[in-house]
mmCIF file of C-alpha atoms (C1' of nucleotides) in Angstrom:
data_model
loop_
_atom_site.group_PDB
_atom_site.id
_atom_site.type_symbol
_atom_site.label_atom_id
_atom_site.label_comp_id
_atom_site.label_asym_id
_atom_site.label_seq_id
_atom_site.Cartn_x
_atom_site.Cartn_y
_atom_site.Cartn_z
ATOM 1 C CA UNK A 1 16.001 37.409 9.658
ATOM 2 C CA UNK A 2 12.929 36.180 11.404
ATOM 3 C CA UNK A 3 11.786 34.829 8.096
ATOM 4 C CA UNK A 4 14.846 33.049 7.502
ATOM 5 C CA UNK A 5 14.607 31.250 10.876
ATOM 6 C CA UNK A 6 10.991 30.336 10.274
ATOM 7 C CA UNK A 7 11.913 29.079 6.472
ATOM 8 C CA UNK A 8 14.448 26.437 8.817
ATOM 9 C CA UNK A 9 12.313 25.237 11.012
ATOM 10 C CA UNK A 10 9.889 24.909 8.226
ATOM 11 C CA UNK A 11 11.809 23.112 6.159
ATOM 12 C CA UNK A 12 13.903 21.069 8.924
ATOM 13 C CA UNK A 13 10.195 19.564 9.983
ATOM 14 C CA UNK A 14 9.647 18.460 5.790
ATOM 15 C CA UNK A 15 13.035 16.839 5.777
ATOM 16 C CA UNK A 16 11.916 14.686 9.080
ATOM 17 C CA UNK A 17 8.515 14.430 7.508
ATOM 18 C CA UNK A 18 10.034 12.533 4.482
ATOM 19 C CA UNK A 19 12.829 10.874 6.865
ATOM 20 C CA UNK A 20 9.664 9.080 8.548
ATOM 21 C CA UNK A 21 7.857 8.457 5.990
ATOM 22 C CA UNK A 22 9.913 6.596 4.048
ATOM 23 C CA UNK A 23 10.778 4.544 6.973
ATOM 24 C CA UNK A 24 7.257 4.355 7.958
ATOM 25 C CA UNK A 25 6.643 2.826 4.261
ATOM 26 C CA UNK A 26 9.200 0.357 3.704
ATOM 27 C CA UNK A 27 8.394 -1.180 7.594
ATOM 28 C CA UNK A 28 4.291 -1.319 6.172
ATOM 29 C CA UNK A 29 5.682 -2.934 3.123
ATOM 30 C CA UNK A 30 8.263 -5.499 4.426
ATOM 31 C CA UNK A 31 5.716 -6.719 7.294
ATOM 32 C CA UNK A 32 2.869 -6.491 4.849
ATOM 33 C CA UNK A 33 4.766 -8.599 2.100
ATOM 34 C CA UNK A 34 6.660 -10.953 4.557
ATOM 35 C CA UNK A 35 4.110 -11.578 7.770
ATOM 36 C CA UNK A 36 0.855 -10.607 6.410
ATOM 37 C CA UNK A 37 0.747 -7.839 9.172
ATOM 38 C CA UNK A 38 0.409 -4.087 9.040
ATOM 39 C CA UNK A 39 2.445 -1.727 11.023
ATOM 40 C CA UNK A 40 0.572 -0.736 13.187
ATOM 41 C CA UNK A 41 -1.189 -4.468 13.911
ATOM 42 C CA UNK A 42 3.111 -5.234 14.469
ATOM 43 C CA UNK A 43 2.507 -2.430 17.078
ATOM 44 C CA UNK A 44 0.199 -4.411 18.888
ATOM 45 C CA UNK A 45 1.895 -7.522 19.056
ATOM 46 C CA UNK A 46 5.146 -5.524 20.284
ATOM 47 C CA UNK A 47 3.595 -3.613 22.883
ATOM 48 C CA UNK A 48 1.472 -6.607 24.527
ATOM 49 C CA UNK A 49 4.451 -8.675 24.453
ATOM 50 C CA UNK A 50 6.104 -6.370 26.564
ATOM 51 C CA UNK A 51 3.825 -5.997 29.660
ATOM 52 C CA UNK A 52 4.403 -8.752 32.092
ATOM 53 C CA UNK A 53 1.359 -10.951 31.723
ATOM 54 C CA UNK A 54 0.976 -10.097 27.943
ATOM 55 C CA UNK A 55 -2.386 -8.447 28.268
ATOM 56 C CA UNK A 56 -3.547 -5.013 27.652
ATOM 57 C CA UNK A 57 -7.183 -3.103 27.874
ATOM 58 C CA UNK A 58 -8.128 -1.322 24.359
ATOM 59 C CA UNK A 59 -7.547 2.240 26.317
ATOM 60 C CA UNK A 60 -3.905 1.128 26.880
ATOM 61 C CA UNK A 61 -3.259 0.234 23.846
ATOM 62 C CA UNK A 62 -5.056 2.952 21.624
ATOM 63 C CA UNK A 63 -2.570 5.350 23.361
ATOM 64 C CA UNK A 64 0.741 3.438 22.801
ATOM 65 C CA UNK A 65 -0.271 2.641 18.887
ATOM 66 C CA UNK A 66 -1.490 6.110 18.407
ATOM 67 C CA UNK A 67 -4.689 5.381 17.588
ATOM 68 C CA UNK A 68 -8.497 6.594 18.158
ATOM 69 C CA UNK A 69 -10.384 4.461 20.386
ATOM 70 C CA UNK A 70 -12.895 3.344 17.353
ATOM 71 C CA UNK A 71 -9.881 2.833 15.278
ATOM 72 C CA UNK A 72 -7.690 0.831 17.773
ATOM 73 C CA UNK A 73 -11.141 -1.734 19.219
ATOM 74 C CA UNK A 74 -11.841 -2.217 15.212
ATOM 75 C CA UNK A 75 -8.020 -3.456 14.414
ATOM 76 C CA UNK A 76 -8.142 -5.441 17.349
ATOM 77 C CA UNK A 77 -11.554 -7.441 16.624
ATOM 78 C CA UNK A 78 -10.055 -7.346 12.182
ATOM 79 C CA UNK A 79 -6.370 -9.050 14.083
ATOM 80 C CA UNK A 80 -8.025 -11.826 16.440
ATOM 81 C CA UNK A 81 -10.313 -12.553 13.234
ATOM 82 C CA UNK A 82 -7.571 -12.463 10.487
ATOM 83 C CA UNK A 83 -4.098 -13.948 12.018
ATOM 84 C CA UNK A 84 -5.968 -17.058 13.940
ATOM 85 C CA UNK A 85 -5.078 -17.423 17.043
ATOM 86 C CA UNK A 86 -1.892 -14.227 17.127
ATOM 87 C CA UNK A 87 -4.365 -13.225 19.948
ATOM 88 C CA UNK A 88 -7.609 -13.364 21.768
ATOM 89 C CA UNK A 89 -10.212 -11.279 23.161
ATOM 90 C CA UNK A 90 -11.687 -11.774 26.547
ATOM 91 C CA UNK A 91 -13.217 -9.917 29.047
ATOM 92 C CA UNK A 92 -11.876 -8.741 32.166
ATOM 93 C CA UNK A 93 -13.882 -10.493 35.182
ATOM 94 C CA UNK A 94 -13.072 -7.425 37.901
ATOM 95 C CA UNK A 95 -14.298 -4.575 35.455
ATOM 96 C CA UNK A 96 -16.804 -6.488 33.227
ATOM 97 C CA UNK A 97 -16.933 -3.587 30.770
ATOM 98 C CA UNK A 98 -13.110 -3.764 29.919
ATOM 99 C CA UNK A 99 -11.253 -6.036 27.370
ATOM 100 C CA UNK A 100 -8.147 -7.742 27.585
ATOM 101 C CA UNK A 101 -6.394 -8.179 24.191
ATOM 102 C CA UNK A 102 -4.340 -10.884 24.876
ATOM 103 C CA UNK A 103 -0.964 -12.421 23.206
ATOM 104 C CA UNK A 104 -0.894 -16.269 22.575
ATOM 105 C CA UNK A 105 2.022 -17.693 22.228
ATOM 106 C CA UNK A 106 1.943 -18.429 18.831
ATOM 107 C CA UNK A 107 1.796 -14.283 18.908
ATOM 108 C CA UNK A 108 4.556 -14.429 21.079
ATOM 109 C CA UNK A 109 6.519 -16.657 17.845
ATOM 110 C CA UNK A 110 5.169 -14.877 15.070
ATOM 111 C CA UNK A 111 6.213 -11.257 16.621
ATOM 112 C CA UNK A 112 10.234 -12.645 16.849
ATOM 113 C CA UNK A 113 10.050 -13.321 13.284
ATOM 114 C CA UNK A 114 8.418 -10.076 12.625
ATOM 115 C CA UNK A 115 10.481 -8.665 14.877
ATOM 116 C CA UNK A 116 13.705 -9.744 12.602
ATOM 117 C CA UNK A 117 12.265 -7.958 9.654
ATOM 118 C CA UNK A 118 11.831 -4.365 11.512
ATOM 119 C CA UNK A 119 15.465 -4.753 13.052
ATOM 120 C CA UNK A 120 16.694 -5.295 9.658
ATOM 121 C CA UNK A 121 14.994 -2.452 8.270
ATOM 122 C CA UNK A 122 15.883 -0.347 11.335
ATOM 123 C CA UNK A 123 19.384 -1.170 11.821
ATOM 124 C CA UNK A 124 19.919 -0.027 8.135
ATOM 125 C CA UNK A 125 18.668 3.023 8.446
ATOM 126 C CA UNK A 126 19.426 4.331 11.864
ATOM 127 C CA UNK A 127 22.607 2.083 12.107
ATOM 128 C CA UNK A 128 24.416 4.965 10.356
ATOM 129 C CA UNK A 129 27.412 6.834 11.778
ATOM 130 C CA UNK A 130 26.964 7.450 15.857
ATOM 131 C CA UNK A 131 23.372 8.459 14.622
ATOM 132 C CA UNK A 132 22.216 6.402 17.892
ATOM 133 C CA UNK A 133 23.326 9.018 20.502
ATOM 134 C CA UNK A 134 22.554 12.040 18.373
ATOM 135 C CA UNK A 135 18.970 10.388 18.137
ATOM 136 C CA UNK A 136 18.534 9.937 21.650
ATOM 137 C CA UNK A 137 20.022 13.370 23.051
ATOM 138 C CA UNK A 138 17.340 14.685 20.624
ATOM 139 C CA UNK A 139 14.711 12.605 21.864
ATOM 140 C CA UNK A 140 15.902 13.751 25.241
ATOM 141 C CA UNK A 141 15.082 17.495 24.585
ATOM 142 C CA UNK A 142 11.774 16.899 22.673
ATOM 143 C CA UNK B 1 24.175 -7.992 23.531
ATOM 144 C CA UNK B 2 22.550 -7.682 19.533
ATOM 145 C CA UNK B 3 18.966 -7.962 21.118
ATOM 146 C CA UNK B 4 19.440 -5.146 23.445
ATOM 147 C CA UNK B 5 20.560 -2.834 20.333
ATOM 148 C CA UNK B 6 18.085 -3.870 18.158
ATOM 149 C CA UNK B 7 15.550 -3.090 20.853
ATOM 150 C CA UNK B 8 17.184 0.201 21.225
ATOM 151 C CA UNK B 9 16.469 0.510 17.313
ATOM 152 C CA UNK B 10 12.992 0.138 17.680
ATOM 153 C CA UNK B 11 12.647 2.056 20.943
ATOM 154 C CA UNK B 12 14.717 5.080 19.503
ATOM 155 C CA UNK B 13 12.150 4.677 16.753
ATOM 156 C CA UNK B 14 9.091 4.483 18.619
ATOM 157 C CA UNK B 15 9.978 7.651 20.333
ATOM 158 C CA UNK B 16 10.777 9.469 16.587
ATOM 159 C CA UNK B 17 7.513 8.208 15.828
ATOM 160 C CA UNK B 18 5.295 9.816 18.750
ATOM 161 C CA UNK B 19 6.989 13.183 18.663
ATOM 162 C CA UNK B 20 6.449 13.132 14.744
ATOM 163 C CA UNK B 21 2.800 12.070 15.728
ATOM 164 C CA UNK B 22 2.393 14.875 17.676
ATOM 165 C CA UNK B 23 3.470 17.704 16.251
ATOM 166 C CA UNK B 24 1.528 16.942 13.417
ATOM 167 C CA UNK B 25 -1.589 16.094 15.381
ATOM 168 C CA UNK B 26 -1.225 19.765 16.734
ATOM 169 C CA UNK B 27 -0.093 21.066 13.240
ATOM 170 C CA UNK B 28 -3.228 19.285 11.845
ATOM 171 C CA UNK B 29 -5.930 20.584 14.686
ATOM 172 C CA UNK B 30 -4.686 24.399 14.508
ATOM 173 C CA UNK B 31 -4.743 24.863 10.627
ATOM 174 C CA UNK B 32 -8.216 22.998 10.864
ATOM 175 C CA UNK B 33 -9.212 25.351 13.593
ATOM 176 C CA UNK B 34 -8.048 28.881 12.558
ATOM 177 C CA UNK B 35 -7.640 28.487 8.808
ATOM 178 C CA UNK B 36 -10.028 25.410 7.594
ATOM 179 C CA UNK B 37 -7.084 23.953 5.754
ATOM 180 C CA UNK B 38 -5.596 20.422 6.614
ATOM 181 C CA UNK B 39 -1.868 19.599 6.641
ATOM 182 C CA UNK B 40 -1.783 18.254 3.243
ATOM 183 C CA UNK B 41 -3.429 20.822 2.019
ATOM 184 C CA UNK B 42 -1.344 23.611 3.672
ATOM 185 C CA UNK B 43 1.507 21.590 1.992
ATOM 186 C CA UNK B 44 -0.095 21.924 -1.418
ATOM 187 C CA UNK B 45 -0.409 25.451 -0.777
ATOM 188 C CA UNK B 46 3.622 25.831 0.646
ATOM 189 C CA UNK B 47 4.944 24.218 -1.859
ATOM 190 C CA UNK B 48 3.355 26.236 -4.900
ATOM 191 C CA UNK B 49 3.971 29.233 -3.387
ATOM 192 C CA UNK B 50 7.734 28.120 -3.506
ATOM 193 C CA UNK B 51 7.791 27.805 -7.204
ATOM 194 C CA UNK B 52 9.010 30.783 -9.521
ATOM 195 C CA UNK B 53 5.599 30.950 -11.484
ATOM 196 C CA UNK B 54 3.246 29.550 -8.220
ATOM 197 C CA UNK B 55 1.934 26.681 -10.338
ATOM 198 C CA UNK B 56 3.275 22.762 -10.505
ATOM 199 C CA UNK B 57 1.549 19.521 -11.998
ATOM 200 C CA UNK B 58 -0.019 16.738 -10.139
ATOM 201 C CA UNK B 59 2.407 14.469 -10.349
ATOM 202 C CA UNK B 60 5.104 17.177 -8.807
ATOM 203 C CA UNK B 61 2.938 17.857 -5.924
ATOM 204 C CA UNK B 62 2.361 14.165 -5.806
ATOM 205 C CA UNK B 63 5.832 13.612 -4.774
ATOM 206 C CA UNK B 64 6.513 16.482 -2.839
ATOM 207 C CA UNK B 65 3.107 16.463 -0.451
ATOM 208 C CA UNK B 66 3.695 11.760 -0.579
ATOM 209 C CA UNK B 67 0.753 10.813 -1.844
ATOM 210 C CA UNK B 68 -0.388 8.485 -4.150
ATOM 211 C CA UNK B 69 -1.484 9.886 -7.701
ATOM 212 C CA UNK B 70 -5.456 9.300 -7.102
ATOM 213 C CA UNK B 71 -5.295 11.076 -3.991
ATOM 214 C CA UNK B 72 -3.270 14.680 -5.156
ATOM 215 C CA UNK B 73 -5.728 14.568 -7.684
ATOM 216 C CA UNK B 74 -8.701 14.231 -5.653
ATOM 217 C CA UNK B 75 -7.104 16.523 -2.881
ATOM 218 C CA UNK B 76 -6.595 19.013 -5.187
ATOM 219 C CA UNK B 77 -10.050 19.026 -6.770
ATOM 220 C CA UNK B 78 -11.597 19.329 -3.164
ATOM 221 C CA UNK B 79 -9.432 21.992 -2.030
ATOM 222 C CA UNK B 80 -10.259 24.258 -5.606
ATOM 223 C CA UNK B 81 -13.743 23.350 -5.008
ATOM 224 C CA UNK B 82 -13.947 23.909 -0.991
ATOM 225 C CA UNK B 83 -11.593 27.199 -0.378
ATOM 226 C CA UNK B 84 -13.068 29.089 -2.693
ATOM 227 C CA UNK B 85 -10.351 30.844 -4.846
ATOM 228 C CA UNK B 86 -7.446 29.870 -3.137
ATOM 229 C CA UNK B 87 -5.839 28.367 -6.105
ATOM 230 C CA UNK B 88 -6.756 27.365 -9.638
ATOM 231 C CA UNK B 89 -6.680 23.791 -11.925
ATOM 232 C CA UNK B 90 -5.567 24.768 -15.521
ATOM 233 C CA UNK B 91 -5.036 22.516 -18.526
ATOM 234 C CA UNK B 92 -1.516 23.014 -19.453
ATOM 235 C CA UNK B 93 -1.452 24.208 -22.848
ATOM 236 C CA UNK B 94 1.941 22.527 -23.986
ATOM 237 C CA UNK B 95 0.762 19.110 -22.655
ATOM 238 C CA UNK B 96 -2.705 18.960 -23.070
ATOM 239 C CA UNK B 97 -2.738 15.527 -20.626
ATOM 240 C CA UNK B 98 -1.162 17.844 -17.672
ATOM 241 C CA UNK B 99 -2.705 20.126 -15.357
ATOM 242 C CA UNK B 100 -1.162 22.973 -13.463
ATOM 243 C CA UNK B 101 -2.575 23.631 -10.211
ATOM 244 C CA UNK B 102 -1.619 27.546 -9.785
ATOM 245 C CA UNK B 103 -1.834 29.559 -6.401
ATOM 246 C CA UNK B 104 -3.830 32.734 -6.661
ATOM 247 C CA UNK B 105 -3.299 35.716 -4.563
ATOM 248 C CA UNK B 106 -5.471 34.841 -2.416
ATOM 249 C CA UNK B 107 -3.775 31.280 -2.191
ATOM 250 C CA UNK B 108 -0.855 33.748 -1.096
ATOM 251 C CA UNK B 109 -2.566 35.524 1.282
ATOM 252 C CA UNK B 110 -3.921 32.506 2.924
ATOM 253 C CA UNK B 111 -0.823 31.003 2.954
ATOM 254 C CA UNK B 112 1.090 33.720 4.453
ATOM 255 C CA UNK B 113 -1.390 33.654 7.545
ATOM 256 C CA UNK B 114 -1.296 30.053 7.636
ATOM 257 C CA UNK B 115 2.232 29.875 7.839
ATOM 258 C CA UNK B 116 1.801 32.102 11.085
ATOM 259 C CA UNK B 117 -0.056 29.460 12.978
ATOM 260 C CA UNK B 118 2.856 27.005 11.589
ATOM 261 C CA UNK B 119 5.894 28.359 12.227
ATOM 262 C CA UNK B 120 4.772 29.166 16.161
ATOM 263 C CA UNK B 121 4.171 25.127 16.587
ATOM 264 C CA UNK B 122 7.354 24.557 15.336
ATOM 265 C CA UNK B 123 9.084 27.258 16.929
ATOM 266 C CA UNK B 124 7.926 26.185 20.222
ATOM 267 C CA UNK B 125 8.692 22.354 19.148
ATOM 268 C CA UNK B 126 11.751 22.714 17.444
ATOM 269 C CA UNK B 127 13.180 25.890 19.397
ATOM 270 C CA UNK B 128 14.802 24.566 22.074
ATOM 271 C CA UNK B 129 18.681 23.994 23.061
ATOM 272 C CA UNK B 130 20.793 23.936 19.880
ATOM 273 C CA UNK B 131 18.469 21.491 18.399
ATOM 274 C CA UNK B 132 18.251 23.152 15.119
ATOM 275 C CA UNK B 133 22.178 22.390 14.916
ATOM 276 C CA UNK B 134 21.447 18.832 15.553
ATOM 277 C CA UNK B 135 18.507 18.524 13.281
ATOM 278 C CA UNK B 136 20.406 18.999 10.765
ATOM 279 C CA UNK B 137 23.516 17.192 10.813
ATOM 280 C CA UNK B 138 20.755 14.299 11.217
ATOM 281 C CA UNK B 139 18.759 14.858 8.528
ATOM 282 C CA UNK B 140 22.480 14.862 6.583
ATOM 283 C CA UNK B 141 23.384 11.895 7.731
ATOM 284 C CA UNK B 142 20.276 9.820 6.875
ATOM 285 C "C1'" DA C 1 -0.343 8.963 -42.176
ATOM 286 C "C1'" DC C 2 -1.434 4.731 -39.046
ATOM 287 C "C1'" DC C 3 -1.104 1.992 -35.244
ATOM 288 C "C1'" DT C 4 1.046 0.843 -30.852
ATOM 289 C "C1'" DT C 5 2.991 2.227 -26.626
ATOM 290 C "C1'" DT C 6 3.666 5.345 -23.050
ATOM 291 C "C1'" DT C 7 2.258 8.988 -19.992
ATOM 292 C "C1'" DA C 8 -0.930 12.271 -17.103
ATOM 293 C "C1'" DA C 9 -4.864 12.558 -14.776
ATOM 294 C "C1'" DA C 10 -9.585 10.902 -13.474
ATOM 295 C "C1'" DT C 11 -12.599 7.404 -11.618
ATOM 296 C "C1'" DG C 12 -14.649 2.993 -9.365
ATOM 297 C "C1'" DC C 13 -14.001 0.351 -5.611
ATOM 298 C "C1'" DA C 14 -12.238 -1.504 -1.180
ATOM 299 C "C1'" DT C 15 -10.022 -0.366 3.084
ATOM 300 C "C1'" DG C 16 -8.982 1.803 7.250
ATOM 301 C "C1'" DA C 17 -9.345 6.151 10.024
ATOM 302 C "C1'" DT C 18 -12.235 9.391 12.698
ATOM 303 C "C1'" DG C 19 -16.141 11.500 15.450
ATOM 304 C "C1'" DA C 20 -20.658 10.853 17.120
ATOM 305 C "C1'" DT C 21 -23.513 7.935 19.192
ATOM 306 C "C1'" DA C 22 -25.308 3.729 21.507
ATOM 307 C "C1'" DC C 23 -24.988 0.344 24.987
ATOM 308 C "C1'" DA C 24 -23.547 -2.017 29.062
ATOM 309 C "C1'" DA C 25 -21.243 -2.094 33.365
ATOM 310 C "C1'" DT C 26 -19.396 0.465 37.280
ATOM 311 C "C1'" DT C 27 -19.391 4.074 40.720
ATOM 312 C "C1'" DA C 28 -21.464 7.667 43.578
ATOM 313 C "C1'" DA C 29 -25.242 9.880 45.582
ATOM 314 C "C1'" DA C 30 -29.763 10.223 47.406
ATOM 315 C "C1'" DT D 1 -32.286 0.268 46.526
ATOM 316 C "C1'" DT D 2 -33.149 3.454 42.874
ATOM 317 C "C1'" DT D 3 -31.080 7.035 40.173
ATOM 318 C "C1'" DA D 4 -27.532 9.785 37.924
ATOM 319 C "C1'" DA D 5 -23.123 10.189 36.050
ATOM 320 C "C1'" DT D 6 -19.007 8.136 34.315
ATOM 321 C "C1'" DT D 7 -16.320 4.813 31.884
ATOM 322 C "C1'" DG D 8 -15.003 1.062 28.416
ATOM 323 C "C1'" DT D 9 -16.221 -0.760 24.029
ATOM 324 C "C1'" DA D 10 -18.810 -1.379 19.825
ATOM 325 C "C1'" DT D 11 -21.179 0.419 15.895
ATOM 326 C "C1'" DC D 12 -22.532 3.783 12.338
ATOM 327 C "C1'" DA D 13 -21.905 7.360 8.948
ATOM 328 C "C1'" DT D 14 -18.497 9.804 6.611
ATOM 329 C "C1'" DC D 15 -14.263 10.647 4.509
ATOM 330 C "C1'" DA D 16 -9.442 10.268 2.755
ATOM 331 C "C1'" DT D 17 -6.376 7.103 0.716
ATOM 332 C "C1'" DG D 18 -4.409 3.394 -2.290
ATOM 333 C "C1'" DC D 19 -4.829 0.104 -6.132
ATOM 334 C "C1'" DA D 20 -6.574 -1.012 -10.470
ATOM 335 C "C1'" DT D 21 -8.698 0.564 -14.448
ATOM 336 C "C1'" DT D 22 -10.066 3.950 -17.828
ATOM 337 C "C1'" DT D 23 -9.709 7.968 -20.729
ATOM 338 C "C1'" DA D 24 -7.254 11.283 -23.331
ATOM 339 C "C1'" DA D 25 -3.128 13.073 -25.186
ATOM 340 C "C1'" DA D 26 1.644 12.564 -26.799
ATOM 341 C "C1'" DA D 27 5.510 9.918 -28.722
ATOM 342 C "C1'" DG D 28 7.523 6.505 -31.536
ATOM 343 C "C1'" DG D 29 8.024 2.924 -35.001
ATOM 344 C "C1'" DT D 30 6.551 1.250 -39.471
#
DNA sequence: ACCTTTTAAATGCATGATGATACAATTAAA
DNA sequence: TTTAATTGTATCATCATGCATTTAAAAGGT
């Protein structure tokens, strides 16, 4: 009985395992093929354009995207260098050890188009049945 | 109205995304602490021991574990070479291009510990309300 | 039988992630 | 002030992964 419960749970996790994966995949894919970006670079752009003045420190933003601090100041410095001008780099003059990441607005442009690739993606694959409310009543209890 | 659901899309999906992220962050840091095995690995290991004869080849575990063909090979090699005994790489005699990578009984016995460690994480994730209920019927529908 | 094509796995190489460490600026204490 | 500890980033070494290529075996067409 026990077993049986565990073998569930167990198995329930794989099946969300793949569920995000293959989400996960075709998102890279799409915004690698059709913006040049990564998903997690997409991340970025999202969550800066989102705060008020379109700035973020690293620390911020290595917690929204998930990622380690090395990780998240190293795909900063590879963006600003590789999509010209999606963002800049500056330091902030009250705390003189932080950096602001900062959207431009040609960021601001190129994340609405990017933006209209992930919706499409999305829509078709959460758009299904009232899988919305489920999906947030489980997000809810997590 | 269509931005506000499409930004519902990607919020709902954002949140999916960090509870995914951290369950297997926790997964990941107790089977490296009490067991020396990563999550991939522990896969390997699951999913062999789910087989009638404990023994699949590469390109089975490739697709069940999601990873690309280089890296369940290399995976594989390093977990024969580094968990001493915990399972075996054959040449399959039938095919002499395949290989069978076979769980011993100690692969078992690791596993069955192992799965210990799991099944509490996900228990104490995945436990609560009727969310198993729910899981499901999601996990249908997509 | 012989040669071509396909298939399974291994390998070289480039990339991106992490942890440990270094460095610079800030804060707190003496 | 000077000094010690903390904090924010950058850099380094290491490692896992994916892509492209290679090797070896099997299958198929002549």
């Amino acid at each position: 009985m026990k077993n049986n419960q565990e073998k569930k749970y167990l198995d329930n996790w794989l099946s969300i395992t793949n569920i995000q994966m293959g989400i996960t995949n075709e998102l890279e894919s799409a915004l690698q093929k059709n913006h040049n970006l990564s998903l997690k670079e997409f991340y970025v752009l999202y969550f800066l354009s989102k705060t008020s003045d379109k700035q973020l420190r690293l620390q911020q933003l290595q917690d929204m995207v998930g990622l380690s601090q090395s990780a998240i100041s190293r795909l900063v410095v590879r963006l600003e260098a590789k999509s010209c001008g999606v963002l800049q780099r500056q330091i902030c003059e009250d705390d003189r050890r932080g950096i602001y990441t900062r959207l431009t607005t040609l960021g601001e442009e190129k994340l609405q188009i990017s933006l209209n690739t992930v919706h499409e993606i999305l829509q078709s694959a959460l758009s299904k049945g009232n899988l919305q409310e489920e999906l947030q009543s489980l997000i809810q209890k997590l």
